mmCIF file of N, CA and C and ligand atoms in Angstrom:
data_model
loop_
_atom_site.group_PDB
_atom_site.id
_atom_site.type_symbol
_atom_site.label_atom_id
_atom_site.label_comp_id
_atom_site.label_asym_id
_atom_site.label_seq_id
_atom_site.Cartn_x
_atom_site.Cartn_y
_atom_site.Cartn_z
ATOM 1 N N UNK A 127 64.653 -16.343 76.571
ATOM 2 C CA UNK A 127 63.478 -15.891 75.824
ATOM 3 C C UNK A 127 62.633 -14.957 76.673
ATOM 4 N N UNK A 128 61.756 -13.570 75.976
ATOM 5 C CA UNK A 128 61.239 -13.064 76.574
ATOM 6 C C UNK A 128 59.844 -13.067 76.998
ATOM 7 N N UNK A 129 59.272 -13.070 77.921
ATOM 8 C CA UNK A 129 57.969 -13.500 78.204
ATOM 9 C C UNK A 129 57.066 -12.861 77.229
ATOM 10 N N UNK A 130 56.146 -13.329 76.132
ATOM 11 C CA UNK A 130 55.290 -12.665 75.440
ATOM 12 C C UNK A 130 53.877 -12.881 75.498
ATOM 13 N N UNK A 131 53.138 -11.485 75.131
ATOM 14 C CA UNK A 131 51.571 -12.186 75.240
ATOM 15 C C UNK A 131 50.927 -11.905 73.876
ATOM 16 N N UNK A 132 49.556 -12.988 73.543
ATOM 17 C CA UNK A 132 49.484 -12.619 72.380
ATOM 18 C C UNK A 132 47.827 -13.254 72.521
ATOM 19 N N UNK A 133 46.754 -11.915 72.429
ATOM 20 C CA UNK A 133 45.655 -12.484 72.007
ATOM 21 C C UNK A 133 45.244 -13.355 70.469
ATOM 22 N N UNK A 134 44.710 -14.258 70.598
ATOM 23 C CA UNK A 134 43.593 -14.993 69.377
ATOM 24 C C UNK A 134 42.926 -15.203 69.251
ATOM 25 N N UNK A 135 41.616 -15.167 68.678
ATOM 26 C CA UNK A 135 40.522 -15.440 68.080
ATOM 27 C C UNK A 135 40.190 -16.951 68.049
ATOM 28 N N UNK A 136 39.777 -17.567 68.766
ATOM 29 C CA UNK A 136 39.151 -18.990 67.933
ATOM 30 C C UNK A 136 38.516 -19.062 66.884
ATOM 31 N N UNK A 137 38.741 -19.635 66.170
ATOM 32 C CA UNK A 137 37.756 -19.531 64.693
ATOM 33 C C UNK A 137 37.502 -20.727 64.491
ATOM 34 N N UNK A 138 37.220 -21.840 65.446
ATOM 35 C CA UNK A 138 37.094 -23.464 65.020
ATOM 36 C C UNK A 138 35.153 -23.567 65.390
ATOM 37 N N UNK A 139 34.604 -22.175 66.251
ATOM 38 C CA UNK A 139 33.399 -22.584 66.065
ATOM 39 C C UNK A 139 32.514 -21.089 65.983
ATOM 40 N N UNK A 140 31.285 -20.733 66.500
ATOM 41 C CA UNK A 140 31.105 -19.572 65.926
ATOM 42 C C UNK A 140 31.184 -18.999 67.416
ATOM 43 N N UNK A 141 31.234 -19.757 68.875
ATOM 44 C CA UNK A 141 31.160 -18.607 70.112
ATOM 45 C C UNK A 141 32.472 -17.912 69.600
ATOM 46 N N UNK A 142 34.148 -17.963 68.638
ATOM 47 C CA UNK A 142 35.087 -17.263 68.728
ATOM 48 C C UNK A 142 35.292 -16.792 70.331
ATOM 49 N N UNK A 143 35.854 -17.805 70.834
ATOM 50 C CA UNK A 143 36.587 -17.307 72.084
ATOM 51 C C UNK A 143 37.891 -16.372 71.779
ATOM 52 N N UNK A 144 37.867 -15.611 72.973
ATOM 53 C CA UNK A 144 39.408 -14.562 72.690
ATOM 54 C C UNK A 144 40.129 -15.457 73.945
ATOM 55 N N UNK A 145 41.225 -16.241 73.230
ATOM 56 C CA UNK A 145 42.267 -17.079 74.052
ATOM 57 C C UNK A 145 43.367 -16.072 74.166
ATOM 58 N N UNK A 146 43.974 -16.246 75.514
ATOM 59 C CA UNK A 146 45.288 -15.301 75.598
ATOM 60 C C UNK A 146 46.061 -16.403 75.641
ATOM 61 N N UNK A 147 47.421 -16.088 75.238
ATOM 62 C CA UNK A 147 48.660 -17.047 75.661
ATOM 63 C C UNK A 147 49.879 -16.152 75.928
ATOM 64 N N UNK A 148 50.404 -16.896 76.635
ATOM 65 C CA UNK A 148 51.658 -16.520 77.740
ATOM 66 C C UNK A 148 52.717 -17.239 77.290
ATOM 67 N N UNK A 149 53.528 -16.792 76.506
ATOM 68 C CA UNK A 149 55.065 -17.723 76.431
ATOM 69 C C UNK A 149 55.655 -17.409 76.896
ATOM 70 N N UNK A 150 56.383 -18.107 77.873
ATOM 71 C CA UNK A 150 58.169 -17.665 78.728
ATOM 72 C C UNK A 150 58.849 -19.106 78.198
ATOM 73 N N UNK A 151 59.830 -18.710 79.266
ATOM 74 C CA UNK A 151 60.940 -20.036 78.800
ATOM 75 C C UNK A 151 60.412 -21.104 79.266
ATOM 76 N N UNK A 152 59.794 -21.406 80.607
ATOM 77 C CA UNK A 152 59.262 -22.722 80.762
ATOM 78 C C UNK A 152 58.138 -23.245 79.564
ATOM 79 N N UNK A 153 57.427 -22.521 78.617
ATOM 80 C CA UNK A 153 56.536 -23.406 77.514
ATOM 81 C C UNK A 153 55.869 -21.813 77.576
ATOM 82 N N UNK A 154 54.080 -22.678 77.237
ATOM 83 C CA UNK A 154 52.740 -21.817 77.188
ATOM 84 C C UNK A 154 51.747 -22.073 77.426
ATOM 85 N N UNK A 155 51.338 -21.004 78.087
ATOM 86 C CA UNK A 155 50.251 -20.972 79.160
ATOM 87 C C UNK A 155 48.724 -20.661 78.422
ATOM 88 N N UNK A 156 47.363 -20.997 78.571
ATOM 89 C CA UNK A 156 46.514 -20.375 77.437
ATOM 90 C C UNK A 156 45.913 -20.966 78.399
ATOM 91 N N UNK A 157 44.616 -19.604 78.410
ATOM 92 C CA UNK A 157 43.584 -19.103 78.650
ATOM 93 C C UNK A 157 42.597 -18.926 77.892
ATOM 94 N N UNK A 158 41.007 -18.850 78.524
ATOM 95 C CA UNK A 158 40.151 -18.385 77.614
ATOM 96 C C UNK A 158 39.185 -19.016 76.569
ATOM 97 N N UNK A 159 39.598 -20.031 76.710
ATOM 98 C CA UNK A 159 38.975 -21.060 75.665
ATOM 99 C C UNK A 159 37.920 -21.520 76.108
ATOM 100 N N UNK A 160 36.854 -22.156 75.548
ATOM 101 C CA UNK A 160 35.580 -23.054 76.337
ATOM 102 C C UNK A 160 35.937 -24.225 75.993
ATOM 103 N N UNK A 161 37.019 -24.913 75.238
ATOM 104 C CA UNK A 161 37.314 -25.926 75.278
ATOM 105 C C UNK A 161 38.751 -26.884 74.985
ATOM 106 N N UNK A 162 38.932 -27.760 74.521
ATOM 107 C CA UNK A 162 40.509 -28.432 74.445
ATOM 108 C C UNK A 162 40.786 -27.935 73.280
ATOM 109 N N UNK A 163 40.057 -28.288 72.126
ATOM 110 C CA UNK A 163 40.355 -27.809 70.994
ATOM 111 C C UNK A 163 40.959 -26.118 70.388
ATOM 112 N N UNK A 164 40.492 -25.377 71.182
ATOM 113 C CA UNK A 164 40.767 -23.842 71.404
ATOM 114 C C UNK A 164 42.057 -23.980 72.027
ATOM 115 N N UNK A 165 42.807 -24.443 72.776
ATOM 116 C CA UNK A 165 44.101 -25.065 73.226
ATOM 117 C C UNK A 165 44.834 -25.287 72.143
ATOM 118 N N UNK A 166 44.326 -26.463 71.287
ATOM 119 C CA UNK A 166 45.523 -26.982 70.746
ATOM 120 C C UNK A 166 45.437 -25.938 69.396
ATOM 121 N N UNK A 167 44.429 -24.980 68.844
ATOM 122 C CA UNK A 167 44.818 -23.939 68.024
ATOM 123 C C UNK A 167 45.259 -22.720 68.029
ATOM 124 N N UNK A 168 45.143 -22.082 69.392
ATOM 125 C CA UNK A 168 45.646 -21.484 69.909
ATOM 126 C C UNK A 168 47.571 -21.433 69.897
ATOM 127 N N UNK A 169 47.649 -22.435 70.175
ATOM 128 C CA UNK A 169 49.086 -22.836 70.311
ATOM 129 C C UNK A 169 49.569 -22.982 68.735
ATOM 130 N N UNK A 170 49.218 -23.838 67.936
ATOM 131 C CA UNK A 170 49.587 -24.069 66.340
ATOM 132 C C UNK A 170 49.361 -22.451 65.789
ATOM 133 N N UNK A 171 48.126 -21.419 66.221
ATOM 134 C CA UNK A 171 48.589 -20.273 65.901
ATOM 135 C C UNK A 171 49.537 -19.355 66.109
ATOM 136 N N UNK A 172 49.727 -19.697 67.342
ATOM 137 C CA UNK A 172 51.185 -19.203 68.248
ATOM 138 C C UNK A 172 52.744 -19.963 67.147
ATOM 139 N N UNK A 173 53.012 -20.983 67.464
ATOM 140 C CA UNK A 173 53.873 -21.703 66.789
ATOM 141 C C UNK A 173 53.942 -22.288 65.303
ATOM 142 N N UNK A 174 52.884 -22.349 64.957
ATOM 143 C CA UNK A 174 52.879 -22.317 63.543
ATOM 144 C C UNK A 174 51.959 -22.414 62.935
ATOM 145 N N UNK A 175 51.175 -21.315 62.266
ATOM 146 C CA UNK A 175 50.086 -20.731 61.841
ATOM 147 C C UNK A 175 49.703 -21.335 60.142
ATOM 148 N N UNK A 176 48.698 -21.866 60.400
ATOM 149 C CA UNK A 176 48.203 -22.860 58.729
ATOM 150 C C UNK A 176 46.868 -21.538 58.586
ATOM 151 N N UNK A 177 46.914 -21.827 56.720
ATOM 152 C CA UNK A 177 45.243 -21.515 56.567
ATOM 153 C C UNK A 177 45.137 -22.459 54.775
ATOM 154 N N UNK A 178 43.934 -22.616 54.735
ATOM 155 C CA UNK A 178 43.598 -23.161 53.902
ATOM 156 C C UNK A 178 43.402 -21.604 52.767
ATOM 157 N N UNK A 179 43.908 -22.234 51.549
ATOM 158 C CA UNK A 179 43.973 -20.851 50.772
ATOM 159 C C UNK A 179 43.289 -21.090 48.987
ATOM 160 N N UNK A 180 42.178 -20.084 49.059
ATOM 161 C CA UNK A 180 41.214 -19.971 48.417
ATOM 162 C C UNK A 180 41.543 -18.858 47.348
ATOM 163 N N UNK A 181 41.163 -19.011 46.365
ATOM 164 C CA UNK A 181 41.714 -18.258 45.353
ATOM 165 C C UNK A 181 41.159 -18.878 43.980
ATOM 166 N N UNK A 182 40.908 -17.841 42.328
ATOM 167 C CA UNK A 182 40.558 -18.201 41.329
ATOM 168 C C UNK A 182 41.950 -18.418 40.231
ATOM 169 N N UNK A 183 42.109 -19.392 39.585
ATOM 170 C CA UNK A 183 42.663 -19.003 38.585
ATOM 171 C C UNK A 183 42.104 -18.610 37.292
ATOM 172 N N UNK A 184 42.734 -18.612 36.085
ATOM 173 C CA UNK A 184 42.417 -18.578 34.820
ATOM 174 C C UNK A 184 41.801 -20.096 34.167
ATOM 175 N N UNK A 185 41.558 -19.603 33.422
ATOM 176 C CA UNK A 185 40.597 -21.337 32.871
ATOM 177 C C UNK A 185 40.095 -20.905 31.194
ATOM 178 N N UNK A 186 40.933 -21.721 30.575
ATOM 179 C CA UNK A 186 40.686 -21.661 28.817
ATOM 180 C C UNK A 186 39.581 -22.074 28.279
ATOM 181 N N UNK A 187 38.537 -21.661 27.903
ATOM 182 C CA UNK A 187 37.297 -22.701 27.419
ATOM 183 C C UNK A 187 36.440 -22.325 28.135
ATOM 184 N N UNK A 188 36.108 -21.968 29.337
ATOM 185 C CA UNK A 188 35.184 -22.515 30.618
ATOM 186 C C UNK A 188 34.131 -21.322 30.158
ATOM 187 N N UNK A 189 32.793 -21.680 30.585
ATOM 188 C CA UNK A 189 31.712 -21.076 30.691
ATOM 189 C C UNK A 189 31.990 -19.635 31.302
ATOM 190 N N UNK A 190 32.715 -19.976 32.252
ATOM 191 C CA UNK A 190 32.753 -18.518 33.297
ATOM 192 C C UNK A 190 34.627 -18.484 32.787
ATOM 193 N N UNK A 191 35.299 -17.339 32.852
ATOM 194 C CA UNK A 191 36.416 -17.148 32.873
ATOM 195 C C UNK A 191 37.307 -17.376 34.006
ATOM 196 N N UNK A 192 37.259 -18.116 35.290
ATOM 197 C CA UNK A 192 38.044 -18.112 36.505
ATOM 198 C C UNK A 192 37.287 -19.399 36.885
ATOM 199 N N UNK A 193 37.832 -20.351 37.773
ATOM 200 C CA UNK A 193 37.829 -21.454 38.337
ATOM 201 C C UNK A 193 38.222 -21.317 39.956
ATOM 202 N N UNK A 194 36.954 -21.444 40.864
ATOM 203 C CA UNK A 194 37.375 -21.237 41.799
ATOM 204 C C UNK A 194 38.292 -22.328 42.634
ATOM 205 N N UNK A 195 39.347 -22.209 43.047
ATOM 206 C CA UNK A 195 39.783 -23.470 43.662
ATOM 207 C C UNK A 195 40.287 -23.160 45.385
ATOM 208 N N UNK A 196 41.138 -24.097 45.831
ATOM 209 C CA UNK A 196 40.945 -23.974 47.402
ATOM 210 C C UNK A 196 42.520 -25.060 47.352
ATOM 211 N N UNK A 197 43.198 -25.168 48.564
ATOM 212 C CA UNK A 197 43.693 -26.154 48.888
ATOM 213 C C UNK A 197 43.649 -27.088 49.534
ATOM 214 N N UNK A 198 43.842 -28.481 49.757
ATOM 215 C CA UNK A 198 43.269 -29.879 50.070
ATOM 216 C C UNK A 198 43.547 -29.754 51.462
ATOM 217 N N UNK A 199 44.600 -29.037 51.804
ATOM 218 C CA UNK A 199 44.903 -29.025 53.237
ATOM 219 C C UNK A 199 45.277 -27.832 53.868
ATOM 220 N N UNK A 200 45.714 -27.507 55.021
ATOM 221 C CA UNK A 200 45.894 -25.620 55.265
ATOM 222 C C UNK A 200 47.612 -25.866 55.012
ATOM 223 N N UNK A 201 47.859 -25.089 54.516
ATOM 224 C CA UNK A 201 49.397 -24.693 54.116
ATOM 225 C C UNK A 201 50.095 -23.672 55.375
ATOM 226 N N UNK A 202 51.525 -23.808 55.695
ATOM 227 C CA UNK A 202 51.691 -22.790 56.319
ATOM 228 C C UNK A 202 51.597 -21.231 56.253
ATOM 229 N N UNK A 203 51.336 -20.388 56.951
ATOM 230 C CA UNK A 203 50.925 -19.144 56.367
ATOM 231 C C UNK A 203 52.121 -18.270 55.466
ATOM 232 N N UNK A 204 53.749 -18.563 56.361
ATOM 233 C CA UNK A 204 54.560 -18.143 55.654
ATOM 234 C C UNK A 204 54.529 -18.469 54.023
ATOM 235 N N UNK A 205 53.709 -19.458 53.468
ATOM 236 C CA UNK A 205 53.729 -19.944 52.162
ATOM 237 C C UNK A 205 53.209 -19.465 51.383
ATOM 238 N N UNK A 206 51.887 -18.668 51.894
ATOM 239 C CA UNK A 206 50.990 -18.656 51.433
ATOM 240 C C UNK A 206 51.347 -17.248 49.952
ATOM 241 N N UNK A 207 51.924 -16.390 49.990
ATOM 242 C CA UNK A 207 52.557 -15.076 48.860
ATOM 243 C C UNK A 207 53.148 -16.278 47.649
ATOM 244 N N UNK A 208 54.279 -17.094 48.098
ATOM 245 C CA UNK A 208 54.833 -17.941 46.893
ATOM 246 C C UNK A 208 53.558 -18.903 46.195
ATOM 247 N N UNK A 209 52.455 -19.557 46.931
ATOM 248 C CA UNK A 209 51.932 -20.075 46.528
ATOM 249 C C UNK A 209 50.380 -19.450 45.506
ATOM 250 N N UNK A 210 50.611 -18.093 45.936
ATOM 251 C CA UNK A 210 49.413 -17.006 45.415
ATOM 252 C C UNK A 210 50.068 -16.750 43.803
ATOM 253 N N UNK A 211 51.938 -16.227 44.008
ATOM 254 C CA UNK A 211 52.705 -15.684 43.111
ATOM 255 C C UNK A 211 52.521 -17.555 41.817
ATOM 256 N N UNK A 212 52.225 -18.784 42.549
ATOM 257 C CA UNK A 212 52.189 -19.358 41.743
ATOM 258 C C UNK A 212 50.595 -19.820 40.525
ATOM 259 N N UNK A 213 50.077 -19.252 41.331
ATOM 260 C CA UNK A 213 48.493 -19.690 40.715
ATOM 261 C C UNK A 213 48.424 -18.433 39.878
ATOM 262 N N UNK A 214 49.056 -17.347 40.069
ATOM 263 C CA UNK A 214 49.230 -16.408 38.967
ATOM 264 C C UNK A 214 49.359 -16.494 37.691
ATOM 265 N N UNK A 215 50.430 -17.567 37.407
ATOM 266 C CA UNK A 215 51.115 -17.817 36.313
ATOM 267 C C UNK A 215 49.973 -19.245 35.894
ATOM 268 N N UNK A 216 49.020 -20.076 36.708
ATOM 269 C CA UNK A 216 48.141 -21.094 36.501
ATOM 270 C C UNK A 216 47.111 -20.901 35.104
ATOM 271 N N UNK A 217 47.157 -21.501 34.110
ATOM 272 C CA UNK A 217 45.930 -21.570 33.784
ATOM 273 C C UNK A 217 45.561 -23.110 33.275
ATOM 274 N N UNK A 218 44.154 -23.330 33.149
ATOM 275 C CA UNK A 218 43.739 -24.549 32.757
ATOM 276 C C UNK A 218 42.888 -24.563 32.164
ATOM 277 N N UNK A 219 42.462 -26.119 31.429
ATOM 278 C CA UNK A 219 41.596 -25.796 30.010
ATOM 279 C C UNK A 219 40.302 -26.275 30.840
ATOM 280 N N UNK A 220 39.452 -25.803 30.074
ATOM 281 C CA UNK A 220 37.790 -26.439 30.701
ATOM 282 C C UNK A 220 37.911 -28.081 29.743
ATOM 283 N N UNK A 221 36.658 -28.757 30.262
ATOM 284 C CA UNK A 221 36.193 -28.720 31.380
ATOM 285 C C UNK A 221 37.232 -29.270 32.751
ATOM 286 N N UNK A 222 36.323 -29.014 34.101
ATOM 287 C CA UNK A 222 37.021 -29.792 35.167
ATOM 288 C C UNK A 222 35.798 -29.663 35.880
ATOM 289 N N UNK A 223 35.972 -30.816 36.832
ATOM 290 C CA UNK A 223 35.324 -31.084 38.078
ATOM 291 C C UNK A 223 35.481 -30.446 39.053
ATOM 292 N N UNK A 224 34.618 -30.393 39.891
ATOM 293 C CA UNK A 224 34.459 -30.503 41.461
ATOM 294 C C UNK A 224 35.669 -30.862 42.249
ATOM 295 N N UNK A 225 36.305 -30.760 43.037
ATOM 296 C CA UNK A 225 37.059 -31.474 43.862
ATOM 297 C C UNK A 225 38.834 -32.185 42.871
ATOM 298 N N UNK A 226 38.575 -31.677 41.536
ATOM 299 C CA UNK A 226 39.533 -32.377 40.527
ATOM 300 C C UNK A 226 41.155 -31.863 40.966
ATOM 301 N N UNK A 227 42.222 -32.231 41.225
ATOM 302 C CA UNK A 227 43.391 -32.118 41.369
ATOM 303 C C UNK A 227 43.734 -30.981 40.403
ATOM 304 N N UNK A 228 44.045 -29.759 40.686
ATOM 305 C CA UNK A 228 44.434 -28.589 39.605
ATOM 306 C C UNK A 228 46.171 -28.813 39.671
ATOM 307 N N UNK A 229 46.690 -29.005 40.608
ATOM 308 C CA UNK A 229 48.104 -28.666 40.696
ATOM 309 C C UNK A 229 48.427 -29.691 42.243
ATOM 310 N N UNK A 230 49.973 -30.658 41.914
ATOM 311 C CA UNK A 230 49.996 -31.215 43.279
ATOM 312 C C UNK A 230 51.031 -30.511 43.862
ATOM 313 N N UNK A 231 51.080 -30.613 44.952
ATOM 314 C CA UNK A 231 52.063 -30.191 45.889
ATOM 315 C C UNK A 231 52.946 -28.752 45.465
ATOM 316 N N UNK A 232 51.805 -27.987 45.999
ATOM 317 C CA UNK A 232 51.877 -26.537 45.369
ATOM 318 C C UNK A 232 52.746 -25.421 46.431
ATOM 319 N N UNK A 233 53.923 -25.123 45.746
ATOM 320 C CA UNK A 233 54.952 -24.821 46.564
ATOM 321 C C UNK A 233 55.945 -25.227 47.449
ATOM 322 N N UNK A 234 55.775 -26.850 47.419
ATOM 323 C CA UNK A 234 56.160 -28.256 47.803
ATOM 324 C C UNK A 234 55.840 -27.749 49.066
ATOM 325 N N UNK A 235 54.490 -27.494 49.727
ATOM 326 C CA UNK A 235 53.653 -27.665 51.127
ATOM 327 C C UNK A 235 53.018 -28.871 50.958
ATOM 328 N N UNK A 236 53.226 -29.736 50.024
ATOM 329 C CA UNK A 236 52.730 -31.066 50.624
ATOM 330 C C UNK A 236 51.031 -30.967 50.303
ATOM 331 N N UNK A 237 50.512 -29.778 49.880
ATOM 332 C CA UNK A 237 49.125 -29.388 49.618
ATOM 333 C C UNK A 237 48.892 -30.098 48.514
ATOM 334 N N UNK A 238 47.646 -30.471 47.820
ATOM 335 C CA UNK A 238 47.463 -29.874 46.640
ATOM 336 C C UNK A 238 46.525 -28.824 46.415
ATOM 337 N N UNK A 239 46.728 -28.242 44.817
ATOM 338 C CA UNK A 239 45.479 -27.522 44.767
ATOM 339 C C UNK A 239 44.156 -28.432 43.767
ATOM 340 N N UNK A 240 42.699 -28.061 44.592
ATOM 341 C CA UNK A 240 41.454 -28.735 43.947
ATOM 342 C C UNK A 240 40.541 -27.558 43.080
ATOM 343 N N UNK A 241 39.769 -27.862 42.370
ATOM 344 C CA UNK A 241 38.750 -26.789 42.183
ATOM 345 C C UNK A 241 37.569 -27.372 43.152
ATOM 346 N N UNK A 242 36.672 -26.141 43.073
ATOM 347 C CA UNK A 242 35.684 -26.070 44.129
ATOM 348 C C UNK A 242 34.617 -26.498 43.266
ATOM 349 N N UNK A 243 33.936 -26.581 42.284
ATOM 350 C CA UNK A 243 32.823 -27.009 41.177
ATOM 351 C C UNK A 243 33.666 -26.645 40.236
ATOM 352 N N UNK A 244 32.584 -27.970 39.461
ATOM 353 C CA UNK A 244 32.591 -28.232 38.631
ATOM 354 C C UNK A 244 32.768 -26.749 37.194
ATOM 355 N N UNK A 245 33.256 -27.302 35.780
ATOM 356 C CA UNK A 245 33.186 -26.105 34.684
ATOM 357 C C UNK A 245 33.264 -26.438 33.712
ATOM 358 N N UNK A 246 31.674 -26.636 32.728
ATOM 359 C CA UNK A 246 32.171 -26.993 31.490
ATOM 360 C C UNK A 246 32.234 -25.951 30.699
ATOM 361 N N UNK A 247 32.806 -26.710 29.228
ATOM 362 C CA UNK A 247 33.242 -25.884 28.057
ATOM 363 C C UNK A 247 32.185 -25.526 27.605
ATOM 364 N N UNK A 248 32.583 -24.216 27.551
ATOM 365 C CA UNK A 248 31.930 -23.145 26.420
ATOM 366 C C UNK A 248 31.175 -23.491 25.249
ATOM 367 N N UNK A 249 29.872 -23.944 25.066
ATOM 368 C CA UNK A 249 29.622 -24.406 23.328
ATOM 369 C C UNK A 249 29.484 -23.918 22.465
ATOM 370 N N UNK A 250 30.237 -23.838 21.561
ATOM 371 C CA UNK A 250 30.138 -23.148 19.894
ATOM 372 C C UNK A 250 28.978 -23.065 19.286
ATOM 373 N N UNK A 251 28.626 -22.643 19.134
ATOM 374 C CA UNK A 251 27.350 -22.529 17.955
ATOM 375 C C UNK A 251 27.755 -22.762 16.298
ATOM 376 N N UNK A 252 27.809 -23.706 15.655
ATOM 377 C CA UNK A 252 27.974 -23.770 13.913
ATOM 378 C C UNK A 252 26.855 -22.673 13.259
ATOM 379 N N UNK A 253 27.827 -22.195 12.803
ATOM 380 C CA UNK A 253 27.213 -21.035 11.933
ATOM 381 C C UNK A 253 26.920 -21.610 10.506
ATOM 382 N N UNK A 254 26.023 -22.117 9.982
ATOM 383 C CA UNK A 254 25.589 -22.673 8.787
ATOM 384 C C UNK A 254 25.778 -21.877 8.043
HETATM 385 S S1 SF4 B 507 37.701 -22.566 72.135
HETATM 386 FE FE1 SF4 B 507 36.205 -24.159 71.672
HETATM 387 S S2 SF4 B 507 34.245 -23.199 72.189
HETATM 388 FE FE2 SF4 B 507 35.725 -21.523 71.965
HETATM 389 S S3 SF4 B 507 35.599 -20.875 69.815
HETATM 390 FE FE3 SF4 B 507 37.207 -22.411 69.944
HETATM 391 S S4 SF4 B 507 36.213 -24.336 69.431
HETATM 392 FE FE4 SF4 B 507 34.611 -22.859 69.962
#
């Protein structure tokens, strides 16, 4: 294997340290951090990169036309296009909750998807 370097961003607090890491064949080396935690993301960004993925779908009924939702856990990033290409094709009826289960194990990442607030239905007005 060839020795590689690869700056990152911390994004676990707001100083954003710039961590370097060093992979050769013996493992990886990381720098830069102000703390442990900047270590162990550093490295999961290196070796396998999650994000939690935020996005609206469609929503039948609802006050507002789109439902914002999020996923319960960070998905791997490679996932993240199949799991976008799937909320495409998503829609759901109003109302829903806060935090309500939209879809489980979305792209079988073991995620699910939630909405972010609450959405009620649209009310009719009777036209006498
Ligand atoms: S390495 Fe630690 S101090 Fe630096 S940005 Fe990450 S969490 Fe914050």
């Amino acid at each position: 294997m060839k020795k590689t370097h690869k700056s990152i961003t911390c994004i676990l607090c707001p100083l954003g340290c710039k961590i370097m890491t060093i992979r050769k064949k013996t493992g990886i080396r990381v720098s830069g951090q102000k703390c442990a935690k900047g270590k162990d993301y550093a490295i999961q960004e290196l070796l396998n990169p999650t994000r939690v993925l935020t996005a609206t779908i469609k929503i039948k009924e609802g006050v507002l036309p789109l439902l914002p939702v999020r996923t319960n856990l960070p998905i791997l990033k490679d996932k993240i296009f199949e799991c976008i290409r799937n909320l495409s094709r998503l829609e759901v009826k109003a109302p829903t909750k806060m935090g309500e289960t939209i879809l489980k194990n979305i792209a079988d990442t073991g995620s699910d998807l939630i909405s972010t607030r609450d959405m009620e239905r649209v009310q009719c007005k009777q036209i006498m």
